[in-house]
mmCIF file of C-alpha atoms in Angstrom:
data_model
loop_
_atom_site.group_PDB
_atom_site.id
_atom_site.type_symbol
_atom_site.label_atom_id
_atom_site.label_comp_id
_atom_site.label_asym_id
_atom_site.label_seq_id
_atom_site.Cartn_x
_atom_site.Cartn_y
_atom_site.Cartn_z
ATOM 1 C CA MET A 1 -47.096 -202.225 -78.935
ATOM 2 C CA SER A 2 -45.628 -203.003 -75.524
ATOM 3 C CA THR A 3 -42.089 -202.414 -76.842
ATOM 4 C CA VAL A 4 -43.100 -198.923 -77.925
ATOM 5 C CA ASN A 5 -44.566 -198.201 -74.480
ATOM 6 C CA VAL A 6 -41.402 -199.472 -72.779
ATOM 7 C CA LEU A 7 -39.267 -197.210 -74.964
ATOM 8 C CA ARG A 8 -41.606 -194.261 -74.432
ATOM 9 C CA TYR A 9 -41.624 -194.559 -70.647
ATOM 10 C CA SER A 10 -37.895 -195.273 -70.560
ATOM 11 C CA ALA A 11 -37.244 -192.068 -72.518
ATOM 12 C CA LEU A 12 -39.609 -190.176 -70.212
ATOM 13 C CA GLY A 13 -37.814 -191.513 -67.105
ATOM 14 C CA LEU A 14 -34.375 -190.700 -68.528
ATOM 15 C CA GLY A 15 -35.555 -187.203 -69.450
ATOM 16 C CA LEU A 16 -36.828 -186.607 -65.937
ATOM 17 C CA PHE A 17 -33.609 -187.962 -64.420
ATOM 18 C CA PHE A 18 -31.319 -185.819 -66.560
ATOM 19 C CA GLY A 19 -33.586 -182.800 -66.133
ATOM 20 C CA LEU A 20 -33.436 -183.089 -62.346
ATOM 21 C CA GLN A 21 -29.683 -183.627 -62.454
ATOM 22 C CA THR A 22 -29.196 -180.521 -64.607
ATOM 23 C CA ASP A 23 -31.511 -178.468 -62.392
ATOM 24 C CA ILE A 24 -29.616 -179.453 -59.242
ATOM 25 C CA GLY A 25 -26.284 -178.627 -60.894
ATOM 26 C CA LEU A 26 -27.494 -175.215 -62.049
ATOM 27 C CA LYS A 27 -28.869 -174.413 -58.585
ATOM 28 C CA LYS A 28 -25.530 -175.323 -56.973
ATOM 29 C CA ALA A 29 -23.631 -173.179 -59.463
ATOM 30 C CA ALA A 30 -25.971 -170.233 -58.855
ATOM 31 C CA SER A 31 -25.604 -170.650 -55.087
ATOM 32 C CA LYS A 32 -21.801 -170.709 -55.322
ATOM 33 C CA LYS A 33 -21.833 -167.643 -57.561
ATOM 34 C CA GLN A 34 -24.072 -165.801 -55.107
ATOM 35 C CA GLN A 35 -21.799 -166.723 -52.185
ATOM 36 C CA GLN A 36 -18.725 -165.584 -54.133
ATOM 37 C CA GLU A 37 -20.382 -162.265 -54.979
ATOM 38 C CA ALA A 38 -21.300 -161.746 -51.313
ATOM 39 C CA TYR A 39 -17.706 -162.534 -50.292
ATOM 40 C CA ASP A 40 -16.295 -160.180 -52.937
ATOM 41 C CA ASN A 41 -18.649 -157.437 -51.744
ATOM 42 C CA LYS A 42 -17.493 -157.916 -48.146
ATOM 43 C CA MET A 43 -13.843 -157.834 -49.195
ATOM 44 C CA LYS A 44 -14.485 -154.634 -51.151
ATOM 45 C CA LEU A 45 -16.025 -153.057 -48.049
ATOM 46 C CA VAL A 46 -13.060 -154.175 -45.941
ATOM 47 C CA GLU A 47 -10.605 -152.630 -48.417
ATOM 48 C CA GLU A 48 -12.595 -149.387 -48.431
ATOM 49 C CA ALA A 49 -12.608 -149.367 -44.619
ATOM 50 C CA LYS A 50 -8.842 -149.944 -44.510
ATOM 51 C CA ALA A 51 -8.266 -147.100 -46.952
ATOM 52 C CA GLU A 52 -10.513 -144.766 -44.949
ATOM 53 C CA TYR A 53 -8.789 -145.750 -41.696
ATOM 54 C CA ALA A 54 -5.380 -145.148 -43.244
ATOM 55 C CA LYS A 55 -6.561 -141.749 -44.446
ATOM 56 C CA LEU A 56 -7.922 -140.778 -41.006
ATOM 57 C CA ASN A 57 -5.029 -142.247 -38.992
ATOM 58 C CA PRO A 58 -1.791 -141.821 -40.913
ATOM 59 C CA ALA A 59 0.901 -144.140 -39.601
ATOM 60 C CA GLU A 60 4.314 -142.791 -38.788
ATOM 61 C CA SER A 61 6.804 -144.282 -41.190
ATOM 62 C CA LYS A 62 10.035 -145.757 -39.882
ATOM 63 C CA GLU A 63 12.108 -143.680 -42.304
ATOM 64 C CA ALA A 64 10.567 -140.469 -41.045
ATOM 65 C CA ALA A 65 11.764 -141.101 -37.493
ATOM 66 C CA PRO A 66 14.848 -139.039 -36.658
ATOM 67 C CA ALA A 67 18.055 -141.010 -36.328
ATOM 68 C CA SER A 68 19.222 -141.394 -32.759
ATOM 69 C CA LYS A 69 22.440 -139.670 -31.846
ATOM 70 C CA ALA A 70 25.442 -141.649 -30.738
ATOM 71 C CA GLY A 71 25.352 -142.323 -27.017
ATOM 72 C CA GLU A 72 21.657 -141.495 -26.774
ATOM 73 C CA ILE A 73 19.630 -144.406 -25.467
ATOM 74 C CA LYS A 74 16.154 -144.627 -26.858
ATOM 75 C CA SER A 75 13.395 -145.807 -24.531
ATOM 76 C CA ILE A 76 12.604 -149.454 -25.119
ATOM 77 C CA ASN A 77 9.162 -150.945 -24.731
ATOM 78 C CA LEU A 78 9.633 -154.702 -24.322
ATOM 79 C CA GLU A 79 5.873 -155.259 -24.243
ATOM 80 C CA ASP A 80 5.501 -154.002 -27.820
ATOM 81 C CA PRO A 81 4.603 -156.972 -30.082
ATOM 82 C CA ASN A 82 6.209 -155.174 -33.060
ATOM 83 C CA ALA A 83 9.515 -154.552 -31.297
ATOM 84 C CA ASP A 84 12.627 -155.429 -33.293
ATOM 85 C CA PHE A 85 14.875 -156.938 -30.652
ATOM 86 C CA GLY A 86 17.789 -157.258 -33.038
ATOM 87 C CA SER A 87 17.957 -153.515 -33.588
ATOM 88 C CA VAL A 88 17.493 -152.889 -29.853
ATOM 89 C CA ILE A 89 20.491 -155.068 -29.067
ATOM 90 C CA LEU A 90 22.584 -153.417 -31.793
ATOM 91 C CA GLN A 91 21.699 -149.963 -30.458
ATOM 92 C CA ALA A 92 22.706 -151.021 -26.960
ATOM 93 C CA VAL A 93 26.037 -152.368 -28.220
ATOM 94 C CA ASP A 94 26.662 -149.206 -30.260
ATOM 95 C CA SER A 95 25.884 -147.036 -27.223
ATOM 96 C CA LEU A 96 28.424 -149.037 -25.173
ATOM 97 C CA LYS A 97 31.127 -148.546 -27.814
ATOM 98 C CA ASN A 98 30.794 -144.752 -27.774
#
């Protein structure tokens, strides 16, 4: 009879162990899914905000800017972080040639 009790309680202990392990794994998966959904929602809001900002503040395209005439020196802002120094130098050289 003691062998049956050992097997019974061993099965009960293993069932509890695997049940707890499964429960912890499912909770982690649900937590990760919830965090991913929250992140996706935030990214969706950011994309919507970018689209709305672009609609309210249209950026001037580089192609739309009128071409500078030969000999005309365009004002140069060296503090601009988006300045293309290569084109500035080429414009200066072209203005010297003409």
